[in-house]
Amino acid sequence: VKITIHDVAKQAGVSIKTVSRVLNSEPHVKEAVRTRVQAVIQALDYRPNAFARSLSSSRSYVIGFFSDAPAWSFYQSQLQREALVHCKSKGYHLIVEPVEMSDPEWAKAIESSHSRLAFEGAILAPPSSDALPLIELLERLRIPVVRISPGLYEARSGLVQIDEAGAAAEMTRHIIDLGHTEVAFIGGPASHIAASRRRAGFVGAMERAGLVLREDFILEGDFTFASGSRLGDQLLGGKQRPTAIFAANDDMALGVASAANRSRLSIPKDLSISGFDDTPNSRSCWPTMTTVRQPIADIAREAADIITSAQYRDDTSDPQYRRNLTCEMVLRDSTAPRT
Amino acid sequence: VKITIHDVAKQAGVSIKTVSRVLNSEPHVKEAVRTRVQAVIQALDYRPNAFARSLSSSRSYVIGFFSDAPAWSFYQSQLQREALVHCKSKGYHLIVEPVEMSDPEWAKAIESSHSRLAFEGAILAPPSSDALPLIELLERLRIPVVRISPGLYEARSGLVQIDEAGAAAEMTRHIIDLGHTEVAFIGGPASHIAASRRRAGFVGAMERAGLVLREDFILEGDFTFASGSRLGDQLLGGKQRPTAIFAANDDMALGVASAANRSRLSIPKDLSISGFDDTPNSRSCWPTMTTVRQPIADIAREAADIITSAQYRDDTSDPQYRRNLTCEMVLRDSTAPRT
DNA sequence: ATGAAAGCGCTAACAA
DNA sequence: TTGTTAGCGCTTTCAT
């Protein structure tokens, strides 16, 4: 007993075209008629067939979520889930499209998906947001793109990003306010733009406070626990060790904490540590980690909002489609006044 | 310049129906014709329009991945990604469908999705695999279901599971072989069937080895780092402490490790620890964690294989659709001979 | 403001 | 073995 637009039309005593107009909130429908049709739709629990709709309108209502994250992190998962929910609430389907840039056929795979699904838009999650070949492919296929926290080609599409430098500066300021003067920073790979922005925020805050920036206290990790662990050993093994270490992400901060354990340093009495990301681990470790929380749900919502906006298609360069969100400091037990 | 089935038909000098037959690998096409048509398809880079196909065949080629995991874990993410890839390779689209059982309208939301997307099958990831209301809803909507590692209602659908008890027994045996006799076990919530199977595996192996099972050495956690940490403190704080602790998942094992750190016990010299799951953290922590690896990719592949099989629809009770996979021990640095 | 008719690109049912 | 015709359920175009 499948119910179609004809059933609704008959019930409401109008033509199917009028029902279609109501369905798509088109103008030129008398208010009384619109109400009546809507009532019938409700009563019959009618839901339009997406395939028929797509076929005739050549619209798909499909948004692609492109991601080539090798190991899916909490951040990635949340982003995806939130984007999914927000797209859905706007009447779109979010389809996850893994990108395997290591596969020489990756572009073919995407083109093939596109020819079937007809993506109306694409959300690029990091690190795909900086994958130029992907961006170019999507441009060629005329698929509007919105990128999340890109580090490069900022003018190239709508984007949603956070104030990395500001957040890092705020965290640094917090550490300085606790009385620390020997503060070390473990950053990310030089190629990672968010990482260098965080470093810039750190450096700026230190300079504004008039503190000395020791070269051997600014290290470069690779965002893994292992690198935090190794660089932590290095920092804490020297004769002049910092009293606070700010790592550019939580995994590295946890690595530093393990190094502190090995050195029999107690956190936060002997050493303050802070991270960035607010991963579940940062909350469940011991002591709990002071960190920076990205507004992941907001980021996903903004991205979904932009990509589902018809306006955005017309003018992707409108500055209203470059959105900046601010982070929130999460003060926990791994930072304390210098003793 | 959109190319359709008519273009192919014209080029190949056949009717569109013949092209359709080739497309769907139907019988009754002369081999020579089939080859010729396929060549034209290749040459023209023709790809059928999925919406037209779905509309006329009332088939959607859509599989739903149902999951209500609150915080998406590595396991969930991998499962999803692998299922996606395997469904794709079979010509299906995998659409992630979050289930919010806390929302009173959750069933409506799924029905609504279904009426638009027309799921041809559903993969239920844990813990959704045991959500009876969800299973019943899907049955009512006539959507074939395959469940991953369910703990309940095993006869109710096709399923893919691992040998939890066997894996736990094997790990226990490994610990015993290292010379440990005072071995503690931290399990999961009693309601979690996989957890109780792991416990059964532990108990069985201990008994077979003729070792004493101390009641206060068999604890119940909740799969979180925090519970592992707390129960670790409890086990290590007593005067008679175990020399090895087997936690039913990695997060708890890591919690135990933090407890050991606090007690100034060195791992694995003073205490051997092992986990279950092979999460990224178990590899990156220090010392690296001995654990059990689930064949996630295989699980996802089997699930995708079952749900995309036309046969399965006809007879979901065929035993070939209950699949059991074995796990692999991952020996790392957190376990060592008793000293 | 509303409706009739003609597709969208494909598959199903039937015919040849 | 192959082709013809009639839809699938909706939106579009063009009348009215």
XYZ file of C-alpha atoms (C1' of nucleotides) in Angstrom:
710
model
C 0.000 0.000 0.000
C 2.355 2.634 -1.222
C 0.911 6.074 -1.171
C 1.851 8.535 -3.882
C 1.343 12.112 -4.821
C -1.827 11.123 -6.675
C -3.444 9.857 -3.507
C -2.725 13.127 -1.795
C -4.020 15.098 -4.753
C -7.240 13.137 -4.864
C -7.807 13.423 -1.120
C -7.167 17.133 -1.168
C -9.152 17.716 -4.321
C -6.319 19.366 -6.206
C -3.951 18.403 -9.000
C -0.701 16.659 -8.361
C 1.123 19.777 -9.471
C -0.360 21.712 -6.595
C 0.731 19.040 -4.179
C 4.176 19.239 -5.717
C 4.169 22.995 -5.166
C 3.311 22.552 -1.533
C 5.975 19.883 -1.161
C 8.635 22.194 -2.503
C 7.340 25.329 -0.784
C 6.866 27.014 -4.099
C 4.931 30.278 -4.304
C 1.590 30.790 -6.067
C -0.465 28.558 -3.860
C -3.393 29.993 -1.964
C -2.764 29.771 1.719
C -5.971 27.846 2.358
C -5.071 25.262 -0.263
C -1.562 24.914 1.081
C -2.892 24.238 4.546
C -5.400 21.719 3.314
C -2.815 19.829 1.305
C -0.437 19.794 4.202
C -3.129 18.356 6.410
C -3.751 15.549 3.954
C -0.030 14.854 3.725
C 0.062 14.528 7.486
C -3.054 12.417 7.638
C -1.877 10.011 4.974
C 1.667 10.017 6.333
C 2.774 10.641 2.791
C 6.467 10.826 1.985
C 7.656 11.639 -1.493
C 9.715 9.055 -3.304
C 13.239 10.368 -3.386
C 14.177 8.500 -6.540
C 11.298 9.836 -8.575
C 12.041 13.298 -7.324
C 15.693 13.056 -8.158
C 15.045 11.589 -11.544
C 12.737 14.323 -12.684
C 14.470 17.252 -11.081
C 17.971 15.974 -11.623
C 18.646 16.912 -8.079
C 20.052 14.342 -5.721
C 19.893 15.926 -2.273
C 23.144 14.140 -1.630
C 26.133 15.732 0.043
C 29.437 13.916 0.086
C 31.625 13.843 3.157
C 35.140 13.373 1.824
C 37.761 12.132 4.151
C 41.038 10.329 3.791
C 41.869 10.106 7.452
C 43.912 6.961 7.811
C 43.054 6.242 11.429
C 39.749 7.752 12.320
C 39.968 9.920 15.314
C 37.356 11.092 17.718
C 37.418 14.430 15.939
C 36.693 12.851 12.563
C 33.946 10.651 13.885
C 32.179 13.453 15.650
C 32.488 15.744 12.704
C 30.928 13.163 10.474
C 28.119 12.319 12.791
C 27.195 15.935 13.398
C 27.378 16.796 9.723
C 25.118 13.857 9.033
C 22.511 15.001 11.505
C 22.533 18.589 10.286
C 22.337 17.671 6.628
C 19.463 15.387 7.390
C 17.584 18.126 9.148
C 17.921 20.164 5.980
C 16.544 17.374 3.835
C 19.864 16.169 2.493
C 21.587 12.838 2.710
C 25.187 12.766 3.772
C 27.202 10.071 2.127
C 30.627 9.281 3.408
C 33.112 9.015 0.612
C 36.503 7.662 1.581
C 39.326 9.080 -0.472
C 42.288 6.813 -1.025
C 44.842 9.145 -2.501
C 47.383 6.360 -2.404
C 45.317 4.462 -4.940
C 46.216 5.693 -8.415
C 42.577 5.193 -9.387
C 41.218 7.408 -6.619
C 39.876 10.052 -8.974
C 38.074 7.470 -11.096
C 36.449 6.104 -7.974
C 35.106 9.513 -7.060
C 33.933 10.267 -10.568
C 32.151 6.969 -10.606
C 30.451 7.686 -7.311
C 29.477 11.080 -8.563
C 27.963 9.792 -11.761
C 25.724 7.548 -9.728
C 24.981 9.713 -6.751
C 25.262 13.179 -8.289
C 26.720 14.949 -5.294
C 25.258 18.403 -4.883
C 28.002 19.444 -2.568
C 31.058 18.226 -0.759
C 32.333 18.661 2.754
C 36.076 18.169 3.021
C 37.340 17.162 6.420
C 40.996 17.562 7.307
C 43.420 16.499 6.077
C 41.469 16.204 2.811
C 40.644 19.884 3.075
C 44.138 20.626 1.817
C 44.295 18.006 -0.894
C 44.645 20.157 -3.969
C 44.081 17.364 -6.504
C 40.827 16.523 -4.779
C 39.719 20.144 -4.710
C 40.525 20.504 -8.379
C 38.683 17.335 -9.274
C 35.604 18.550 -7.427
C 35.826 21.919 -9.134
C 36.022 20.223 -12.486
C 32.970 18.151 -11.658
C 31.224 21.392 -10.631
C 30.604 20.191 -7.142
C 30.522 23.048 -4.641
C 32.933 22.470 -1.805
C 33.142 23.609 1.768
C 36.321 22.831 3.636
C 36.833 22.323 7.335
C 39.909 23.856 8.908
C 41.957 24.057 5.745
C 45.509 25.251 5.976
C 46.000 26.214 2.365
C 44.300 27.921 -0.563
C 41.948 29.786 1.691
C 40.343 31.737 -1.120
C 39.443 28.611 -2.981
C 36.165 27.702 -1.317
C 33.850 28.317 1.557
C 35.353 27.165 4.798
C 34.873 26.755 8.494
C 37.823 27.147 10.739
C 38.739 27.835 14.298
C 41.010 30.488 15.687
C 43.991 28.202 16.273
C 46.445 30.944 17.121
C 44.037 32.666 19.477
C 43.287 29.475 21.332
C 46.961 28.579 21.658
C 47.738 32.084 22.874
C 44.995 31.873 25.455
C 46.296 28.572 26.755
C 49.827 29.954 26.891
C 48.539 32.974 28.766
C 46.874 30.635 31.256
C 50.174 28.849 31.858
C 52.037 32.128 32.254
C 49.415 33.400 34.665
C 50.123 30.345 36.807
C 53.629 31.694 37.253
C 55.504 29.525 34.805
C 58.402 31.103 32.978
C 60.203 28.075 31.582
C 57.538 26.898 29.198
C 58.161 24.430 26.404
C 56.051 23.849 23.331
C 55.691 20.683 21.306
C 54.222 21.498 17.940
C 53.141 19.486 14.964
C 54.760 18.847 11.609
C 55.844 22.048 9.872
C 53.650 21.145 6.931
C 50.551 21.108 9.082
C 49.176 24.615 8.990
C 46.962 24.352 12.038
C 50.061 23.223 13.900
C 52.082 26.231 12.863
C 49.240 28.553 13.806
C 49.195 27.032 17.244
C 52.914 27.559 17.508
C 52.522 31.168 16.391
C 49.922 31.668 19.115
C 52.300 30.246 21.689
C 55.250 32.327 20.544
C 53.174 35.495 20.424
C 51.846 35.043 23.932
C 55.302 34.348 25.311
C 56.719 37.418 23.644
C 53.910 39.644 24.815
C 54.625 38.429 28.352
C 58.269 39.340 27.886
C 59.471 35.796 28.464
C 62.553 34.263 26.939
C 61.925 31.861 24.086
C 64.506 29.116 24.318
C 65.079 27.443 21.037
C 65.436 24.023 22.569
C 62.060 24.458 24.223
C 60.198 24.675 20.926
C 60.043 21.191 19.464
C 58.372 19.597 16.544
C 56.359 16.407 17.047
C 54.073 14.588 14.682
C 50.840 14.559 16.686
C 51.341 11.014 17.957
C 51.577 9.788 21.527
C 54.957 8.320 20.667
C 56.412 11.650 19.589
C 55.097 13.370 22.714
C 56.626 10.632 24.767
C 59.997 10.909 23.063
C 60.176 14.699 23.101
C 58.956 14.693 26.681
C 61.884 12.484 27.644
C 64.156 14.883 25.829
C 62.788 17.964 27.576
C 62.711 16.409 31.021
C 66.044 14.658 30.694
C 68.083 17.856 30.338
C 69.520 19.626 33.361
C 67.399 22.693 32.724
C 63.919 21.373 32.417
C 60.707 23.341 31.812
C 58.077 23.595 34.533
C 55.286 23.557 31.992
C 54.861 21.894 28.610
C 52.182 22.822 26.111
C 51.632 20.185 23.449
C 49.781 21.051 20.273
C 47.431 18.119 20.663
C 46.220 15.765 23.376
C 47.903 12.631 22.128
C 51.290 14.284 22.425
C 50.352 15.766 25.794
C 49.567 12.267 27.022
C 52.936 11.162 25.706
C 54.556 13.930 27.728
C 52.644 12.725 30.770
C 54.051 9.236 30.312
C 57.528 10.738 30.070
C 56.911 12.617 33.307
C 55.904 9.353 34.942
C 59.116 7.768 33.822
C 61.082 10.689 35.239
C 59.192 10.298 38.504
C 57.840 13.811 38.151
C 54.440 14.382 39.611
C 51.800 16.185 37.580
C 50.950 18.983 38.126
C 53.192 19.555 41.158
C 56.499 19.210 39.340
C 55.262 19.741 35.837
C 52.200 21.330 34.281
C 51.022 19.878 30.983
C 48.358 21.032 28.602
C 47.054 19.721 25.353
C 44.698 20.626 22.538
C 41.529 18.872 21.266
C 39.714 17.585 24.320
C 39.807 13.976 23.242
C 38.053 11.440 25.445
C 41.460 10.331 26.701
C 42.290 13.785 27.949
C 39.297 13.515 30.204
C 39.858 9.990 31.381
C 43.593 10.031 31.966
C 45.119 10.694 35.309
C 45.493 13.446 36.194
C 42.890 14.823 33.829
C 44.344 17.010 31.133
C 43.905 20.743 30.696
C 43.156 21.268 27.034
C 41.328 23.247 24.366
C 37.961 22.139 23.120
C 37.045 22.678 19.515
C 33.351 23.271 18.939
C 33.050 20.216 16.697
C 29.274 20.211 16.565
C 29.243 23.892 15.604
C 31.880 23.369 12.955
C 29.876 20.558 11.413
C 26.680 22.553 11.587
C 28.215 25.572 9.880
C 29.679 23.391 7.167
C 26.341 21.692 6.579
C 24.623 25.045 6.631
C 26.905 26.495 3.981
C 26.872 23.535 1.650
C 23.104 23.141 1.730
C 22.516 26.795 1.022
C 21.331 27.451 -2.511
C 22.867 30.910 -2.326
C 26.302 29.479 -1.756
C 26.217 27.855 -5.162
C 25.724 31.227 -6.837
C 28.515 32.979 -5.071
C 30.996 30.791 -3.289
C 33.282 33.736 -2.738
C 30.916 35.666 -0.497
C 32.779 36.311 2.765
C 29.801 35.103 4.750
C 30.906 31.632 3.740
C 34.261 31.909 5.482
C 33.353 31.221 9.075
C 35.537 31.419 12.121
C 34.646 29.771 15.384
C 36.273 30.200 18.731
C 37.483 27.467 21.019
C 36.943 26.953 24.677
C 39.588 26.363 27.322
C 39.023 23.298 29.453
C 40.883 23.684 32.717
C 41.531 20.381 34.437
C 44.081 18.892 36.778
C 47.269 18.773 34.767
C 48.065 22.460 35.200
C 48.790 24.203 38.487
C 50.695 27.211 39.810
C 54.434 26.894 39.691
C 55.747 25.624 42.995
C 26.507 16.067 -22.474
C 24.883 13.396 -20.388
C 25.072 9.995 -21.949
C 22.194 7.570 -21.500
C 21.268 4.032 -22.258
C 19.939 5.161 -25.622
C 23.327 6.411 -26.719
C 24.864 3.088 -25.862
C 22.103 1.207 -27.644
C 22.512 3.271 -30.780
C 26.299 2.923 -30.807
C 26.090 -0.810 -30.301
C 23.286 -1.262 -32.745
C 20.955 -2.950 -30.276
C 17.867 -2.011 -28.315
C 18.021 -0.354 -24.940
C 16.631 -3.485 -23.372
C 19.636 -5.450 -24.494
C 21.892 -2.856 -22.990
C 19.867 -3.133 -19.836
C 20.364 -6.870 -19.859
C 24.090 -6.494 -20.159
C 24.093 -3.929 -17.411
C 22.341 -6.273 -15.051
C 24.179 -9.402 -16.165
C 20.946 -11.014 -17.166
C 20.984 -14.219 -19.209
C 19.714 -14.577 -22.771
C 22.249 -12.344 -24.430
C 24.543 -13.744 -27.065
C 28.104 -13.612 -25.910
C 29.220 -11.624 -28.931
C 26.542 -9.010 -28.344
C 27.349 -8.780 -24.679
C 30.982 -8.162 -25.466
C 30.174 -5.535 -28.052
C 27.821 -3.689 -25.724
C 30.354 -3.785 -22.943
C 32.952 -2.330 -25.246
C 30.658 0.555 -26.119
C 29.906 1.149 -22.458
C 33.628 1.365 -21.807
C 34.270 3.557 -24.786
C 31.517 6.008 -23.934
C 32.333 5.840 -20.222
C 28.653 5.285 -19.677
C 27.303 4.997 -16.148
C 23.673 4.227 -15.510
C 21.615 6.768 -13.654
C 20.985 5.339 -10.235
C 17.791 7.260 -9.685
C 16.159 6.074 -12.868
C 17.205 2.576 -12.123
C 15.860 2.700 -8.601
C 12.622 4.283 -9.678
C 11.781 1.653 -12.226
C 13.061 -1.367 -10.413
C 12.011 -0.191 -6.984
C 15.389 -1.290 -5.816
C 17.557 1.169 -4.000
C 20.937 -0.502 -3.686
C 21.111 1.167 -0.314
C 22.268 -0.574 2.832
C 21.839 1.155 6.161
C 24.550 1.041 8.795
C 22.698 1.439 12.075
C 24.632 2.516 15.084
C 23.798 4.232 18.306
C 27.291 4.355 19.725
C 27.412 7.525 21.763
C 31.128 8.169 21.453
C 32.435 6.628 18.305
C 35.309 4.370 18.960
C 38.083 3.187 16.742
C 36.242 -0.102 16.419
C 33.061 1.591 15.239
C 34.854 3.828 12.813
C 36.809 1.024 11.250
C 33.785 -1.185 11.035
C 31.896 1.500 9.237
C 34.646 2.358 6.846
C 35.289 -1.244 5.909
C 31.606 -1.999 5.494
C 31.351 1.033 3.250
C 34.154 -0.124 1.011
C 32.860 -3.662 0.738
C 29.291 -2.622 0.015
C 30.555 -0.289 -2.647
C 32.514 -3.024 -4.313
C 29.268 -4.967 -4.529
C 27.439 -2.059 -6.110
C 25.645 -0.917 -3.001
C 25.682 2.357 -1.142
C 26.177 2.291 2.577
C 24.308 4.978 4.402
C 25.070 5.624 8.012
C 21.941 5.911 10.053
C 22.411 7.116 13.605
C 19.901 5.676 16.024
C 18.958 7.868 18.940
C 17.061 5.488 21.159
C 16.817 8.198 23.774
C 14.688 10.233 21.417
C 11.075 9.096 21.725
C 10.682 9.722 18.008
C 13.572 7.480 17.024
C 11.376 4.964 15.235
C 9.643 7.667 13.235
C 13.007 8.974 12.149
C 14.032 5.589 10.835
C 10.714 4.987 9.119
C 11.055 8.327 7.468
C 14.557 7.569 6.262
C 13.368 4.248 4.996
C 10.468 5.676 3.066
C 12.881 7.932 1.240
C 15.885 5.692 0.866
C 14.227 2.272 0.798
C 16.926 0.350 2.631
C 17.455 -3.053 1.123
C 19.289 -4.253 4.142
C 20.641 -3.193 7.476
C 23.904 -3.794 9.258
C 23.611 -3.414 13.009
C 26.790 -2.549 14.815
C 27.092 -3.087 18.535
C 25.536 -2.069 20.792
C 22.633 -1.613 18.373
C 22.921 -5.265 17.459
C 21.113 -6.079 20.678
C 18.472 -3.382 20.531
C 15.324 -5.451 20.327
C 12.974 -2.570 19.478
C 15.209 -1.676 16.562
C 15.351 -5.255 15.355
C 11.599 -5.524 15.582
C 11.084 -2.276 13.731
C 13.343 -3.439 10.931
C 11.531 -6.773 10.782
C 8.231 -4.976 10.527
C 9.579 -2.837 7.702
C 10.770 -6.055 6.028
C 14.352 -4.943 5.988
C 16.762 -7.883 6.184
C 19.200 -7.465 9.018
C 22.670 -8.717 9.719
C 24.060 -8.099 13.168
C 27.634 -7.730 14.256
C 28.681 -9.411 17.482
C 25.236 -9.564 19.004
C 24.853 -10.876 22.496
C 21.183 -11.732 22.380
C 18.505 -13.309 20.205
C 21.065 -15.180 18.163
C 18.487 -16.986 16.079
C 16.867 -13.766 15.011
C 19.056 -12.804 12.082
C 22.231 -13.429 10.206
C 25.235 -12.442 12.242
C 28.972 -12.128 12.331
C 30.719 -12.692 15.581
C 34.079 -13.512 16.999
C 35.032 -16.264 19.357
C 35.179 -14.096 22.462
C 35.582 -16.916 24.925
C 38.261 -18.618 22.870
C 40.273 -15.459 22.530
C 40.028 -14.679 26.236
C 41.026 -18.240 27.072
C 44.012 -18.015 24.791
C 45.165 -14.787 26.398
C 44.700 -16.273 29.848
C 46.691 -19.296 28.802
C 49.485 -16.983 27.622
C 49.575 -15.306 31.029
C 49.586 -18.644 32.813
C 52.359 -19.892 30.583
C 54.423 -16.916 31.717
C 54.275 -18.387 35.192
C 51.613 -16.190 36.740
C 49.309 -17.804 39.241
C 47.697 -14.803 40.887
C 45.800 -13.480 37.901
C 42.992 -10.948 38.153
C 40.305 -10.262 35.590
C 38.426 -7.019 35.012
C 35.311 -7.709 33.007
C 32.578 -5.601 31.515
C 29.029 -4.930 32.621
C 27.100 -8.120 33.316
C 24.562 -7.095 30.701
C 27.192 -7.031 28.000
C 27.250 -10.505 26.550
C 30.612 -10.244 24.846
C 31.979 -9.239 28.224
C 30.562 -12.255 29.965
C 31.904 -14.522 27.241
C 35.343 -13.091 27.784
C 34.988 -13.734 31.469
C 33.893 -17.308 30.791
C 36.981 -17.779 28.650
C 39.176 -16.515 31.451
C 37.526 -18.646 34.099
C 37.680 -21.738 31.935
C 41.372 -21.340 31.201
C 42.178 -20.768 34.855
C 40.238 -23.838 35.882
C 41.812 -25.992 33.236
C 45.204 -24.899 34.532
C 44.145 -25.907 38.012
C 44.586 -22.417 39.406
C 42.614 -20.930 42.261
C 39.962 -18.438 41.250
C 39.833 -15.770 43.944
C 36.507 -14.045 44.018
C 38.030 -10.661 44.731
C 40.203 -11.045 41.648
C 37.248 -11.136 39.275
C 35.904 -7.618 39.001
C 33.317 -5.899 36.923
C 34.198 -2.663 35.118
C 32.274 -0.720 32.528
C 34.779 -0.669 29.677
C 36.025 2.841 30.489
C 39.534 3.974 31.331
C 38.162 5.364 34.567
C 36.789 2.036 35.729
C 40.048 0.293 34.881
C 41.890 2.922 36.816
C 39.640 2.588 39.852
C 39.589 -1.205 39.918
C 43.316 -1.248 39.278
C 43.828 0.842 42.395
C 41.626 -1.573 44.278
C 43.520 -4.659 43.109
C 46.954 -3.178 43.630
C 46.153 -1.515 46.923
C 45.419 -4.772 48.784
C 48.141 -6.640 50.606
C 47.799 -9.653 48.327
C 48.055 -8.220 44.885
C 47.937 -10.099 41.578
C 51.036 -10.326 39.407
C 48.984 -10.152 36.245
C 45.750 -8.405 35.333
C 43.706 -9.194 32.269
C 41.221 -6.474 31.382
C 38.361 -7.202 29.008
C 39.185 -4.206 26.845
C 42.110 -1.917 26.172
C 40.660 1.212 27.716
C 40.370 -0.528 31.054
C 43.813 -2.070 30.621
C 45.223 1.414 30.157
C 43.406 2.468 33.301
C 45.074 -0.395 35.141
C 48.417 0.785 33.795
C 47.810 4.248 35.212
C 46.964 2.652 38.557
C 50.224 0.718 38.414
C 52.085 3.949 37.764
C 50.490 5.484 40.801
C 51.492 2.483 42.894
C 55.041 2.828 41.555
C 54.834 -0.630 40.058
C 56.811 -1.137 36.936
C 55.212 -2.816 33.946
C 55.831 -5.616 33.101
C 58.446 -6.336 35.780
C 56.127 -6.030 38.774
C 52.853 -6.443 36.955
C 51.781 -7.905 33.635
C 48.757 -6.344 31.997
C 46.803 -7.353 28.959
C 43.823 -5.927 27.188
C 41.428 -6.695 24.372
C 40.713 -4.831 21.114
C 44.068 -3.581 19.855
C 43.050 0.067 19.891
C 45.574 2.596 18.586
C 46.266 3.568 22.175
C 47.283 0.072 23.092
C 50.027 0.371 20.517
C 51.147 3.865 21.354
C 51.110 3.704 25.139
C 54.168 2.913 27.154
C 54.920 0.139 27.577
C 52.984 -1.135 24.598
C 50.047 -3.295 25.526
C 49.596 -6.983 24.914
C 46.092 -7.408 23.580
C 43.712 -9.262 21.280
C 43.049 -8.036 17.802
C 39.622 -8.454 16.309
C 39.615 -8.941 12.563
C 37.536 -5.803 12.026
C 37.973 -5.667 8.286
C 36.944 -9.307 7.983
C 33.935 -8.797 10.194
C 32.787 -5.881 8.076
C 33.408 -7.780 4.879
C 31.405 -10.777 6.029
C 28.542 -8.561 7.130
C 28.519 -6.743 3.808
C 28.750 -10.046 1.999
C 25.749 -11.486 3.790
C 23.525 -8.475 3.508
C 24.192 -7.960 -0.182
C 23.482 -11.571 -0.995
C 20.160 -12.077 -2.738
C 20.010 -15.570 -1.313
C 20.085 -14.286 2.220
C 16.777 -12.561 1.668
C 15.119 -15.840 0.826
C 16.380 -17.746 3.780
C 17.821 -15.694 6.580
C 17.928 -18.727 8.819
C 20.458 -20.644 6.748
C 23.366 -21.464 9.049
C 25.832 -20.206 6.460
C 24.749 -16.733 7.534
C 25.967 -17.176 11.101
C 29.673 -16.577 10.770
C 32.339 -16.932 13.384
C 35.746 -15.369 13.072
C 38.789 -15.920 15.173
C 40.916 -13.288 16.831
C 44.636 -12.859 16.896
C 46.841 -12.398 19.938
C 49.102 -9.388 19.828
C 52.008 -9.898 22.165
C 53.671 -6.664 23.167
C 55.615 -5.307 26.110
C 53.117 -5.223 28.950
C 53.338 -8.939 29.677
C 56.433 -10.791 30.867
C 57.382 -13.879 32.869
C 56.646 -13.666 36.550
C 59.746 -12.531 38.438
C -3.426 30.505 -8.788
C -4.011 25.990 -10.806
C -3.804 22.102 -14.018
C -2.677 18.898 -18.219
C 0.681 16.767 -20.446
C 5.300 15.551 -21.376
C 9.243 13.752 -19.866
C 13.518 12.262 -16.445
C 16.436 7.213 -17.629
C 15.729 3.087 -16.553
C 13.462 -1.862 -15.919
C 9.309 -5.142 -16.252
C 6.190 -7.491 -18.882
C 5.155 -9.022 -22.869
C 5.722 -9.796 -27.769
C 8.245 -11.358 -31.674
C 17.797 -14.237 -28.317
C 16.050 -9.629 -28.998
C 12.845 -5.667 -29.180
C 8.551 -2.920 -28.036
C 5.763 -0.728 -24.912
C 4.288 0.858 -20.738
C 5.136 2.568 -16.643
C 8.013 3.879 -11.826
C 6.506 8.924 -9.053
C 7.824 12.976 -9.457
C 8.980 17.883 -11.638
C 8.913 20.747 -15.555
C 6.766 23.318 -19.248
C 3.221 25.501 -20.867
C -1.606 26.353 -20.814
C -5.527 28.275 -18.696
